[in-house]
mmCIF file of C-alpha atoms in Angstrom:
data_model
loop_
_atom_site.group_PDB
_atom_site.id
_atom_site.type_symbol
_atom_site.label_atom_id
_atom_site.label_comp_id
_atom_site.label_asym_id
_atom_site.label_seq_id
_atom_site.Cartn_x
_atom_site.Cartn_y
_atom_site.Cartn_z
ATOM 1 C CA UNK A 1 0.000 0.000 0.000
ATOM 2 C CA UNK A 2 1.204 3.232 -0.801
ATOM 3 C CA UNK A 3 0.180 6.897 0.605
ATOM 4 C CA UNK A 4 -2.463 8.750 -1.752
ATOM 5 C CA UNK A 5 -0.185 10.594 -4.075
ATOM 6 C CA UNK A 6 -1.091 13.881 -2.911
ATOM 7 C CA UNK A 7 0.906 12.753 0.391
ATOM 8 C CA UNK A 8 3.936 11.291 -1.539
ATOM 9 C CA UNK A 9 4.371 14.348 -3.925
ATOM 10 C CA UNK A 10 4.226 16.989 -0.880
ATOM 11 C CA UNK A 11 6.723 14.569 1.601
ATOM 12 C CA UNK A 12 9.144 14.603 -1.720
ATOM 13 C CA UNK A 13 9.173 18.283 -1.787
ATOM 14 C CA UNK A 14 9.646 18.834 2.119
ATOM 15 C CA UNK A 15 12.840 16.537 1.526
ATOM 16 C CA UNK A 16 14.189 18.666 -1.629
ATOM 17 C CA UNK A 17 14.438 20.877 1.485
ATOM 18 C CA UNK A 18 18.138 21.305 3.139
ATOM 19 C CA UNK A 19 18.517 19.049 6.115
ATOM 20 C CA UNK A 20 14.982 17.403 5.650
ATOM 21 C CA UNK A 21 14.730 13.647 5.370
ATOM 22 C CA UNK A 22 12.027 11.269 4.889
ATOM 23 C CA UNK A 23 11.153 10.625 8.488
ATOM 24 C CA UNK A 24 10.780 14.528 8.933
ATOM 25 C CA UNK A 25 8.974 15.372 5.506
ATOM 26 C CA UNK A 26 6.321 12.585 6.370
ATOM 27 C CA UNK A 27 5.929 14.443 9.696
ATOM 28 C CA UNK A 28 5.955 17.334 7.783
ATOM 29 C CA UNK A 29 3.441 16.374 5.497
ATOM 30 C CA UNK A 30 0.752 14.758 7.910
ATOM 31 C CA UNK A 31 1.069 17.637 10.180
ATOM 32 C CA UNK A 32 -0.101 19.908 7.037
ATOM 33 C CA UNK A 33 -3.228 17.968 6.836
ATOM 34 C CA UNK A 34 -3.936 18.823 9.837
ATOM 35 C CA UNK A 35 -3.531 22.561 8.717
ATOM 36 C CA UNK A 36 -5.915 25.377 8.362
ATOM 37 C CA UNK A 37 -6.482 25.618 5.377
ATOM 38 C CA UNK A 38 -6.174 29.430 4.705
ATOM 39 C CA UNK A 39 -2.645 28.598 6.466
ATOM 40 C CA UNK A 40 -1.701 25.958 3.903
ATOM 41 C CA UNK A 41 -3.094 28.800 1.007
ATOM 42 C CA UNK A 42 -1.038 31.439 2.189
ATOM 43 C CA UNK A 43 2.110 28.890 2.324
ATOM 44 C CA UNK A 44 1.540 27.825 -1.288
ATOM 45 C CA UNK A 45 0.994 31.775 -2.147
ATOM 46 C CA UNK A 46 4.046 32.622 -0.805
ATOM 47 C CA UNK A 47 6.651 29.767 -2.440
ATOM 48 C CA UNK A 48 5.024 31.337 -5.636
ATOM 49 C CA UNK A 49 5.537 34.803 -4.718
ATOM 50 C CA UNK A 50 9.274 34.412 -3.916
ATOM 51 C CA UNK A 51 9.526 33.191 -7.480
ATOM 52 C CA UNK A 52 7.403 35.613 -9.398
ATOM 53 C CA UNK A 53 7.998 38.713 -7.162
ATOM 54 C CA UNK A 54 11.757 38.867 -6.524
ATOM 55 C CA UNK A 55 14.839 39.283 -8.460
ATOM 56 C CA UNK A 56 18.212 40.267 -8.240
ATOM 57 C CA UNK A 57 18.933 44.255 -7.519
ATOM 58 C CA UNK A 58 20.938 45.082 -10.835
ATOM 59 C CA UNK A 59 23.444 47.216 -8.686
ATOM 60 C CA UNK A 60 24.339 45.502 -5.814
ATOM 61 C CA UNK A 61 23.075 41.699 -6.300
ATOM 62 C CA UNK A 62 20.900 41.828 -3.462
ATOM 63 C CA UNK A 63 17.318 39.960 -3.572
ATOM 64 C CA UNK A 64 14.607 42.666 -3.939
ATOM 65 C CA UNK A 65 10.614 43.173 -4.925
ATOM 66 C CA UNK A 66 11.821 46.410 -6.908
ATOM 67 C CA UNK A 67 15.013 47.220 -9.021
ATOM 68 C CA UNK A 68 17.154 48.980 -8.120
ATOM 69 C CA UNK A 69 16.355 47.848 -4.445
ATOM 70 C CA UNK A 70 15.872 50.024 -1.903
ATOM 71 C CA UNK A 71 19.045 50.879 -0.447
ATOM 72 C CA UNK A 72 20.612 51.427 -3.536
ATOM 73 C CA UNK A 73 18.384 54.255 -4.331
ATOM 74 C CA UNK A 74 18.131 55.881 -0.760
ATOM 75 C CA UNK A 75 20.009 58.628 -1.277
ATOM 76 C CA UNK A 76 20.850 59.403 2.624
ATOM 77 C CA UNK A 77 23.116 56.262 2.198
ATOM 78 C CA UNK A 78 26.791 56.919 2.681
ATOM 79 C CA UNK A 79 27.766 56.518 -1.165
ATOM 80 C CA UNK A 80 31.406 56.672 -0.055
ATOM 81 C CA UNK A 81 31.595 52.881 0.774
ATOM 82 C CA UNK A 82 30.891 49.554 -0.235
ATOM 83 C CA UNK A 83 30.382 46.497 2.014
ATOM 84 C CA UNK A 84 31.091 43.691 0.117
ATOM 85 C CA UNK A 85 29.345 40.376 1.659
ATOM 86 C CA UNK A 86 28.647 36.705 0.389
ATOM 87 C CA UNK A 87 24.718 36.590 0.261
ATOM 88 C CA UNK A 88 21.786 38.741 0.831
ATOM 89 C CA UNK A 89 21.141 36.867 4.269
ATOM 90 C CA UNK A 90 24.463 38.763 5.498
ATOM 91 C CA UNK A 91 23.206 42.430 4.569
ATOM 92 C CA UNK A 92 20.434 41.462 7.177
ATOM 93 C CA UNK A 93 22.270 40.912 9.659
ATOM 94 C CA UNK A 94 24.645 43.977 9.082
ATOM 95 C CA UNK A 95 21.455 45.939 8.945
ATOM 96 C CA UNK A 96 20.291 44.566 12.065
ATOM 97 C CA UNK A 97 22.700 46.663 14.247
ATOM 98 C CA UNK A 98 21.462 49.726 12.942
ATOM 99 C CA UNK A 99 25.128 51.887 12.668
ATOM 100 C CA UNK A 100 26.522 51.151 8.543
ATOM 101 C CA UNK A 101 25.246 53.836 6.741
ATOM 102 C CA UNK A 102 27.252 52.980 3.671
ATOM 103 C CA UNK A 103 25.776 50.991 0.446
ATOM 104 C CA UNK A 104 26.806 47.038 0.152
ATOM 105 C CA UNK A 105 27.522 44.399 -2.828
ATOM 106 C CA UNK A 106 26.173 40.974 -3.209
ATOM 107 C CA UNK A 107 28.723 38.234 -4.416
ATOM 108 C CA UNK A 108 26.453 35.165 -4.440
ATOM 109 C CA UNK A 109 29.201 33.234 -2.959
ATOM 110 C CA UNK A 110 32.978 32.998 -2.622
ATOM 111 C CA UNK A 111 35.847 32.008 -4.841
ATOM 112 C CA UNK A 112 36.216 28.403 -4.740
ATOM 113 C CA UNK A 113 38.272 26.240 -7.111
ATOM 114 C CA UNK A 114 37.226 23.031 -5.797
ATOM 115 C CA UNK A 115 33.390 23.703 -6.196
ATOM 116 C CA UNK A 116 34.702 25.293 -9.414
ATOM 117 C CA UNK A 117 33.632 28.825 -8.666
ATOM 118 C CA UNK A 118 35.887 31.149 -10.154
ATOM 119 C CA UNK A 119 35.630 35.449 -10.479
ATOM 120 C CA UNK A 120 33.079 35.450 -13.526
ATOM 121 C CA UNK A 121 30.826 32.849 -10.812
ATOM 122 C CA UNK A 122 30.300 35.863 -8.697
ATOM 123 C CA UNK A 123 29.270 39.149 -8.830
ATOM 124 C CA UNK A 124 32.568 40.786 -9.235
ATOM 125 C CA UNK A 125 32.612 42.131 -12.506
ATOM 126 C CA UNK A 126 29.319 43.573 -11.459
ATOM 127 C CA UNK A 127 31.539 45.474 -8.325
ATOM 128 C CA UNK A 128 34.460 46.623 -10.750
ATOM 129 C CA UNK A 129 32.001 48.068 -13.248
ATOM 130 C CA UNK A 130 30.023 50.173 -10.177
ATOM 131 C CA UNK A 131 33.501 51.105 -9.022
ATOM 132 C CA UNK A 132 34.431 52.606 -12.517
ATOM 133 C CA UNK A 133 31.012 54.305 -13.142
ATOM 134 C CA UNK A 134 31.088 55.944 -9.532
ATOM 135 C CA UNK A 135 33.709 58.439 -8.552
ATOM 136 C CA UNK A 136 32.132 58.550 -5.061
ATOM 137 C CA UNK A 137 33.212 55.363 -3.361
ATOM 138 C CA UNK A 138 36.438 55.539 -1.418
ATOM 139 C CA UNK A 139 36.788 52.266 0.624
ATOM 140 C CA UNK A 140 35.291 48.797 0.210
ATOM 141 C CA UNK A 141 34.865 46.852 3.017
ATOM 142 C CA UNK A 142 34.715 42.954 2.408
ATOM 143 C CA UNK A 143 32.894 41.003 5.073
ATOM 144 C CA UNK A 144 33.303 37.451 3.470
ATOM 145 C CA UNK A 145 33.294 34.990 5.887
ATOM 146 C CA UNK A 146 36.802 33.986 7.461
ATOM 147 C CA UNK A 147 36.914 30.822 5.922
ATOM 148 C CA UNK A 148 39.857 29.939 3.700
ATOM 149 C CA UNK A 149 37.678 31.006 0.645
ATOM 150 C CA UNK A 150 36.137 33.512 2.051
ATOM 151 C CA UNK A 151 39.995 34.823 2.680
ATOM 152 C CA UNK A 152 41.185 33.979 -0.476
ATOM 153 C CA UNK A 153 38.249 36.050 -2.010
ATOM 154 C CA UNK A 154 39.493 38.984 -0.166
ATOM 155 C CA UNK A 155 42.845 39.037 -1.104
ATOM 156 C CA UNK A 156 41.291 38.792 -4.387
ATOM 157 C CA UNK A 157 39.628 41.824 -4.562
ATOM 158 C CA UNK A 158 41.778 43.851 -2.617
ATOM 159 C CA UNK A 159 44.441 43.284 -5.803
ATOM 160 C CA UNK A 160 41.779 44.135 -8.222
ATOM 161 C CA UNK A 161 40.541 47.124 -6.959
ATOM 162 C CA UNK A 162 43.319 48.722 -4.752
ATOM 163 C CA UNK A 163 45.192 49.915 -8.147
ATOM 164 C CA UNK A 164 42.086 52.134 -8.474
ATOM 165 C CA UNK A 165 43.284 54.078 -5.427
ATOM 166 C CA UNK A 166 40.338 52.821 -3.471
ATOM 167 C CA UNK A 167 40.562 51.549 0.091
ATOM 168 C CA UNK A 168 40.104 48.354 0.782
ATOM 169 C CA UNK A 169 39.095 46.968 4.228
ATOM 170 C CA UNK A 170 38.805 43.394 5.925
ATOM 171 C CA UNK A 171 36.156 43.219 9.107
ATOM 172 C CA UNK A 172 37.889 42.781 12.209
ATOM 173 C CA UNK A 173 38.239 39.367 13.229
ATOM 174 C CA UNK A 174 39.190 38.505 17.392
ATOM 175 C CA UNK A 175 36.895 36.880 20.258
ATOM 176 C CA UNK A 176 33.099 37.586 20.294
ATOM 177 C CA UNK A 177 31.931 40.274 22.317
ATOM 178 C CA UNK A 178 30.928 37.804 25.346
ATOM 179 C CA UNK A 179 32.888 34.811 24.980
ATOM 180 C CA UNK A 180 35.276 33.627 27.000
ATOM 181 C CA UNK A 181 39.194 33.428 26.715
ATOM 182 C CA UNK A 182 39.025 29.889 27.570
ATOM 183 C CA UNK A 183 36.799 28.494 25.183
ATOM 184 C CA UNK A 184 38.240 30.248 21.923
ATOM 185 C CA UNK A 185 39.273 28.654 19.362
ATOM 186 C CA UNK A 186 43.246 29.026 18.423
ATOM 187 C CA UNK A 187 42.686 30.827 14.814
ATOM 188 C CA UNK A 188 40.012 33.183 16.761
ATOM 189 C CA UNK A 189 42.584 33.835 19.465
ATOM 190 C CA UNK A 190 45.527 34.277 17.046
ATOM 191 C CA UNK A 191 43.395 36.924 15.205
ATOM 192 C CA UNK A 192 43.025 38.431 18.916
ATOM 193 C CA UNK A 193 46.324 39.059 19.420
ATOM 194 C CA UNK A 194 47.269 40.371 16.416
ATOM 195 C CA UNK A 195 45.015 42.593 15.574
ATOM 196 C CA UNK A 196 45.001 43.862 19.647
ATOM 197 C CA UNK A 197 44.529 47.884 19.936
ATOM 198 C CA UNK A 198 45.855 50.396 22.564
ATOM 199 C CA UNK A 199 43.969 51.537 25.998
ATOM 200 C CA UNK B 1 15.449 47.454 6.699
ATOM 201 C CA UNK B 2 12.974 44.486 6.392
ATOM 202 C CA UNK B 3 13.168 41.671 4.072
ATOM 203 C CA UNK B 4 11.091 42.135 1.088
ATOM 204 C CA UNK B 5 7.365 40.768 1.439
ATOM 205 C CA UNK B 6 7.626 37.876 0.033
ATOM 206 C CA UNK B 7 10.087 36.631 2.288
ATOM 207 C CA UNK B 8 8.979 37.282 5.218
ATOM 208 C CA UNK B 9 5.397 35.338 4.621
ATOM 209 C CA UNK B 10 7.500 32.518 3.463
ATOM 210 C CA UNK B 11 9.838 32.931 6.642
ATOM 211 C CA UNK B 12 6.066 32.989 8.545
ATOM 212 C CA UNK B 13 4.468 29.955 6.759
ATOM 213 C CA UNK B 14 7.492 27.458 7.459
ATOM 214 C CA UNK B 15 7.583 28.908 10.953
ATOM 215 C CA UNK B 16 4.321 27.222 10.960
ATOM 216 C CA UNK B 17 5.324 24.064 10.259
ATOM 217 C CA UNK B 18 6.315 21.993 13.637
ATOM 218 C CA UNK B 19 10.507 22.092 14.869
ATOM 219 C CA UNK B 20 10.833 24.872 12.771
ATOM 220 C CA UNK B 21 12.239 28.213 14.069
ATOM 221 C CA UNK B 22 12.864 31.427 12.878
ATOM 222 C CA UNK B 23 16.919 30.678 12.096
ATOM 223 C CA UNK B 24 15.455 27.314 10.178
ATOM 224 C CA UNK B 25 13.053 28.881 8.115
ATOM 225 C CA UNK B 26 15.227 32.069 7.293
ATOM 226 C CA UNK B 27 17.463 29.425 6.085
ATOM 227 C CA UNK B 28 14.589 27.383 3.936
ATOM 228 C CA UNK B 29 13.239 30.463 2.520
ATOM 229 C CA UNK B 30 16.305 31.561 1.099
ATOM 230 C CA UNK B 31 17.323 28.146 0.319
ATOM 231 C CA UNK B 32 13.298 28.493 -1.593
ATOM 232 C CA UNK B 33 14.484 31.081 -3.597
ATOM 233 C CA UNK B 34 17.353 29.452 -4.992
ATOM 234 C CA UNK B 35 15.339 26.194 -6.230
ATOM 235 C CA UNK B 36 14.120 25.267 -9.534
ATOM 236 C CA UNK B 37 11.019 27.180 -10.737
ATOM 237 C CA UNK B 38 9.388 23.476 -11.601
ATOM 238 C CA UNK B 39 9.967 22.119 -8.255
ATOM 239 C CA UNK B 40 8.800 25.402 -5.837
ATOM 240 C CA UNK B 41 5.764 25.487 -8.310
ATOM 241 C CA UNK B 42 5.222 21.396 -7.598
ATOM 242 C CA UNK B 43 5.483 22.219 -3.993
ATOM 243 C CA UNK B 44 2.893 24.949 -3.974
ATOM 244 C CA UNK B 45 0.416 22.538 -5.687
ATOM 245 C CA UNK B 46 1.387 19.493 -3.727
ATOM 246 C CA UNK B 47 0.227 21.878 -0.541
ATOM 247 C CA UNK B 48 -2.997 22.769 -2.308
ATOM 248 C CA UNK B 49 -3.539 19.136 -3.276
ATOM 249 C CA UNK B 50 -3.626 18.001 -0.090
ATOM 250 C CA UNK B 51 -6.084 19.668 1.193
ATOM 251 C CA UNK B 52 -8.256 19.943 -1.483
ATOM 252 C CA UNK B 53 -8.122 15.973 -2.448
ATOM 253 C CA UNK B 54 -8.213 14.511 0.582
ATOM 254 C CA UNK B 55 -10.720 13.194 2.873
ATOM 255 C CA UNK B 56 -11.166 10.537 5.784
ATOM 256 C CA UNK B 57 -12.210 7.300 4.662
ATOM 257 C CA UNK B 58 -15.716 6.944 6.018
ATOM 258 C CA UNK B 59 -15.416 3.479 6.995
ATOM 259 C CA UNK B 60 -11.898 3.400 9.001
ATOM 260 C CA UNK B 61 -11.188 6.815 9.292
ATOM 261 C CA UNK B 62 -7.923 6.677 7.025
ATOM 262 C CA UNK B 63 -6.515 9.379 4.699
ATOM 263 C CA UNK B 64 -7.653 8.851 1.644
ATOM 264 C CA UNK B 65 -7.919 10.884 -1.951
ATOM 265 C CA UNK B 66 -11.270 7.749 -2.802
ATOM 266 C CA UNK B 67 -14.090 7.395 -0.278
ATOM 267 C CA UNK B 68 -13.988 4.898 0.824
ATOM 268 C CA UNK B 69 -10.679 3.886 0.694
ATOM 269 C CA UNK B 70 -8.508 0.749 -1.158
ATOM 270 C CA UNK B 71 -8.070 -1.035 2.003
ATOM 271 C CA UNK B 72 -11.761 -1.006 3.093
ATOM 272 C CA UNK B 73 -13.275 -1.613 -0.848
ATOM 273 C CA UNK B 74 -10.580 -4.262 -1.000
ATOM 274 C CA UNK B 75 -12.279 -8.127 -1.261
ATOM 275 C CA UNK B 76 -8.988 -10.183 -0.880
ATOM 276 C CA UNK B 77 -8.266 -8.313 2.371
ATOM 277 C CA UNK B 78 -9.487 -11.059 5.827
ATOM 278 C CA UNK B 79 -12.764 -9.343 6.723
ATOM 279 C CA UNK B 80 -12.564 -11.377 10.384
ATOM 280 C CA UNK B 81 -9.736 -8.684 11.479
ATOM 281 C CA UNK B 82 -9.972 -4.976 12.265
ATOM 282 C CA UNK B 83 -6.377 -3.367 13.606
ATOM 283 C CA UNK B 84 -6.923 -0.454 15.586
ATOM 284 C CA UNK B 85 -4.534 2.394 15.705
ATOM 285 C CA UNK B 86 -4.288 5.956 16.864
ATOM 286 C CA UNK B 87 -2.631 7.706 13.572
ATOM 287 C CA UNK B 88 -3.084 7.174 9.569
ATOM 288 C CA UNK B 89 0.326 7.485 9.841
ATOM 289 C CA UNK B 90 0.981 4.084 12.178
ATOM 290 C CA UNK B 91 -1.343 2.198 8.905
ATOM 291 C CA UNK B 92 1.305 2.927 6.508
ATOM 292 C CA UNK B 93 4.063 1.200 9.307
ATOM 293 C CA UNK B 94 1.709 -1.927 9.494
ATOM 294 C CA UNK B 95 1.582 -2.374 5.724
ATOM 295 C CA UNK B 96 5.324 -1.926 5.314
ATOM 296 C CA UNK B 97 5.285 -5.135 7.093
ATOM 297 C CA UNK B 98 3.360 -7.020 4.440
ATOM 298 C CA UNK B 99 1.992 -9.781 6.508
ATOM 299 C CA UNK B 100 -0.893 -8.074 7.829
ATOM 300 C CA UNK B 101 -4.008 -8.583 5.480
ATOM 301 C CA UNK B 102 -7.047 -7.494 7.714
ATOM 302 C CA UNK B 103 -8.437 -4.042 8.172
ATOM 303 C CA UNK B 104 -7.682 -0.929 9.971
ATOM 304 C CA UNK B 105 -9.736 1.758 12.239
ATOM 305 C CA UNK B 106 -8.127 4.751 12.829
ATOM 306 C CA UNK B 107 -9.173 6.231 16.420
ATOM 307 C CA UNK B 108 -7.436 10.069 15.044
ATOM 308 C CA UNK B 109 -5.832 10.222 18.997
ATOM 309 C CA UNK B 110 -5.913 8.695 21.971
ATOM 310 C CA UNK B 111 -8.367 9.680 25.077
ATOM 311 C CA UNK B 112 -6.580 11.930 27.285
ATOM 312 C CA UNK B 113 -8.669 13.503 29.970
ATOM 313 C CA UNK B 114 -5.517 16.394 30.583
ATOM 314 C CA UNK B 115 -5.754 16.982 26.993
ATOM 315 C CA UNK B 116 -9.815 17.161 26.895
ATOM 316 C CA UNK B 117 -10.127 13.896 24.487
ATOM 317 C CA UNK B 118 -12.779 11.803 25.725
ATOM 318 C CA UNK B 119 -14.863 8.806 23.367
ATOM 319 C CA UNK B 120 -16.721 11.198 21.240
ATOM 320 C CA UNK B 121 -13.549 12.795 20.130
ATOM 321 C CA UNK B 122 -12.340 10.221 18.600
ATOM 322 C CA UNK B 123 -13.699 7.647 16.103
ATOM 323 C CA UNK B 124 -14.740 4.611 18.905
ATOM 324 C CA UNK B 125 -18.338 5.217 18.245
ATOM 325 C CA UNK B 126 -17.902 4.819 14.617
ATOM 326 C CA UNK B 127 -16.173 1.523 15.237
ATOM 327 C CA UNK B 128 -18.535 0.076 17.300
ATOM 328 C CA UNK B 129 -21.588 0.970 14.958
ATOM 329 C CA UNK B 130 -19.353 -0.586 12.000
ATOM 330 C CA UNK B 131 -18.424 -4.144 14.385
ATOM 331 C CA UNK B 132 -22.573 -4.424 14.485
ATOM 332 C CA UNK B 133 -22.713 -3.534 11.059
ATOM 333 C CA UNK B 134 -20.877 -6.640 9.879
ATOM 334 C CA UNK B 135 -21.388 -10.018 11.269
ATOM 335 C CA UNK B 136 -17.372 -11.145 10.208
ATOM 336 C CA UNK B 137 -15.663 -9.403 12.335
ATOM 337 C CA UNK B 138 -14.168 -11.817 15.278
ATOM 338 C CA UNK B 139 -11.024 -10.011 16.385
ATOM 339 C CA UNK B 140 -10.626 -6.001 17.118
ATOM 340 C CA UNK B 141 -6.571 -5.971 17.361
ATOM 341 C CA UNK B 142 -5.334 -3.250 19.551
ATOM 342 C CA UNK B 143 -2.546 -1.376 17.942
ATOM 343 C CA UNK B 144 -2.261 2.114 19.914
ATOM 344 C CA UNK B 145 0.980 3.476 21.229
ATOM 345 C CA UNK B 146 2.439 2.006 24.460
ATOM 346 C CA UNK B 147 1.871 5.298 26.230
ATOM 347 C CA UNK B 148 -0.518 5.424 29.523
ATOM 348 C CA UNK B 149 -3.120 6.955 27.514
ATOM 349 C CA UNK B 150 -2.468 4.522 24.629
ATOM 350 C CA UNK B 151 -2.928 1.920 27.400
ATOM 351 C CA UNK B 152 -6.067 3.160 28.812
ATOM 352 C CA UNK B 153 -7.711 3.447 25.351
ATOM 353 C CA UNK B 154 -6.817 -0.389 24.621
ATOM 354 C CA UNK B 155 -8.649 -0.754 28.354
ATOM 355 C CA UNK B 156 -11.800 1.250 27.301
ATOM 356 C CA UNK B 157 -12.355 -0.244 23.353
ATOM 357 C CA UNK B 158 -11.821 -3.837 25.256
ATOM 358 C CA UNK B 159 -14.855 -3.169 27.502
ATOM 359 C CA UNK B 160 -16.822 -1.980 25.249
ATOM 360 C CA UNK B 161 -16.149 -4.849 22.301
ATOM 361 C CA UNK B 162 -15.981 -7.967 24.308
ATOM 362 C CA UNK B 163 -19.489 -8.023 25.200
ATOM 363 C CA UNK B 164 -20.469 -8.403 22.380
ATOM 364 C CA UNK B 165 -18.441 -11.499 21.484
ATOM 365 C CA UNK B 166 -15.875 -10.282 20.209
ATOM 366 C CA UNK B 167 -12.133 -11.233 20.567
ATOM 367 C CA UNK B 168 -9.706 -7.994 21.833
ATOM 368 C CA UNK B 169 -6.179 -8.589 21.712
ATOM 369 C CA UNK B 170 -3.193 -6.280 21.950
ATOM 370 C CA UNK B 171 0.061 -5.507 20.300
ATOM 371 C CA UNK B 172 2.889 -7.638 22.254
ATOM 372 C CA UNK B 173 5.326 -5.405 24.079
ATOM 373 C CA UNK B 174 9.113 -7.007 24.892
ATOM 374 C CA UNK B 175 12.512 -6.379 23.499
ATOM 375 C CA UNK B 176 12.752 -4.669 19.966
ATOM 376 C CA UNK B 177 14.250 -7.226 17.624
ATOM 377 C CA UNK B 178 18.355 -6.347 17.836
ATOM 378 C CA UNK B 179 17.550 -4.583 21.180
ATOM 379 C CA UNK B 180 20.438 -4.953 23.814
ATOM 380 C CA UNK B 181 19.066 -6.348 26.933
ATOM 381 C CA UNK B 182 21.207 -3.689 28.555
ATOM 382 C CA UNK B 183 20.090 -0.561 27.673
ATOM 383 C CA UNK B 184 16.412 -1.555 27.685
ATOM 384 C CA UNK B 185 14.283 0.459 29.816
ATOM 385 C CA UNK B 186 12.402 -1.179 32.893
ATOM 386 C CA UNK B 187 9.050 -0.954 31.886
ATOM 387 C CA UNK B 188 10.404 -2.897 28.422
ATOM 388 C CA UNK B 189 12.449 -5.154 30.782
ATOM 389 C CA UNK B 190 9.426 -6.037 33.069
ATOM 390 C CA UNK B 191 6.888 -6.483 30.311
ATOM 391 C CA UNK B 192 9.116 -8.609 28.288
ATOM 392 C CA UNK B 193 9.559 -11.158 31.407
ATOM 393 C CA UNK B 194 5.905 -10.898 31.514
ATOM 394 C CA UNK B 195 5.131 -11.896 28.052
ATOM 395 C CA UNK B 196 8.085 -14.675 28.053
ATOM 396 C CA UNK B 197 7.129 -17.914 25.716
ATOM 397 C CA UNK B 198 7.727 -21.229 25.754
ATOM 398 C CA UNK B 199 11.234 -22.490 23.251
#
């Protein structure tokens, strides 16, 4: 005996889901039965919507309902500097603590030669061009992760874009504001100690 | 700065979902926005579908997309046998089994007088007026979880059926086949010495 098919076809798309198996798309999928059904409308409404309403800002890369999005175009924005992060998620959490003023670009990712992502992958030439066409911006700031890629990709753009005269700036890595000596791990304290400032 | 729309009611709809959090569905509704076109469109209507095409099985109370349902309109299935259990989902386990060829009655819970469930919530009275519907039935097998309210409900449907002629058995409880006698838990332990056979 099988499940009606209308059970099998939504438990295989819960599991197309990251980190979703079959034991939790089953769950998954009886527990939406058991939905309202205005809640399992709105649901289906909204995987749509993400499809049909948003795109790519054509500036910075960043996901958006309009183009250019909206911080591109908000024109109390510091246009003096670009933050440079790896996906839209990350402008939301730079966002969150309410102090950059400045204007940010979108990679989609980091340079990776094992995954076979090289420059024209990512949204660089995208960066180089804005660069060129604005005479405003005077540093970039890259806030890829510290990873090994994520520093490679740095270094990477710092040699492309510091011959333009432009600054280019890493995001401070040490311990997290709260955590203790103790528990740090030896790259995160090694960071600490070099990049230590004066009382 | 917000996310746009669209995300956020995506964000709110697998929040919805249960053992999902905020983090977790951040990360599924970007991870949404990323998939195929074909397959987010699939999952929309796989959502819809369930709710529009399926119903309870009038008869045994299963999920079903035909009324009633393949198991109950099924002639080479043993008439004599009706397994109870508390979920649709705990048929499906059952018939993975394939050894099992009577019928099923789903209960939809188990009564819970903490949790408000008492007979009329769940589908007992529909079992009893479908056991004096048909003369074959001459054994009501017990199948609901080995919980104290799971317990208690095989107590209750056993009163109720026997009177009426009708044998009541119950699942057997003991060691899970490749169990280590070890790290089984007393109440596992004590019913397994209970429920010992002959070699």
């Amino acid at each position: 005996m099988q499940y009606p098919q209308a059970i099998t076809q939504l438990i295989d798309s819960y599991m197309k889901l990251p980190g979703i198996g079959a034991k939790t798309a089953t769950r998954l999928a009886f527990f939406t039965i058991d939905m309202d059904d205005a809640d399992v409308q709105e649901f289906a409404q909204s995987l749509q919507a993400v499809k049909t309403q948003l795109t790519y800002c054509s500036i910075c890369g960043n996901i958006t309902d309009i183009d250019p999005c909206l911080i591109c175009t908000d024109p109390h924005r510091d246009q003096s500097q670009i933050l440079v992060v790896e996906q839209p998620k990350d402008i939301m959490a730079l966002e969150n603590m309410h102090s950059y003023q400045g204007l940010y670009h979108v990679l989609g990712g980091v340079l990776s030669p094992v995954k076979g992502v090289g420059p024209d992958e990512l949204k660089i030439k995208l960066l180089v061009e804005r660069l060129k066409k604005s005479k405003q911006v005077q540093e970039v700031i890259v806030a890829t992760n510290a990873t090994p890629e994520g520093e490679a990709t740095a270094m990477y753009l710092a040699k492309l874009i510091k011959p333009a005269g432009i600054k280019v700036t890493r995001l401070a890595h040490g311990l997290a504001v709260g955590a203790d000596i103790e528990y740090a791990d030896q790259m995160t304290l090694k960071r600490a100690v070099e990049g230590r400032q004066q009382l």
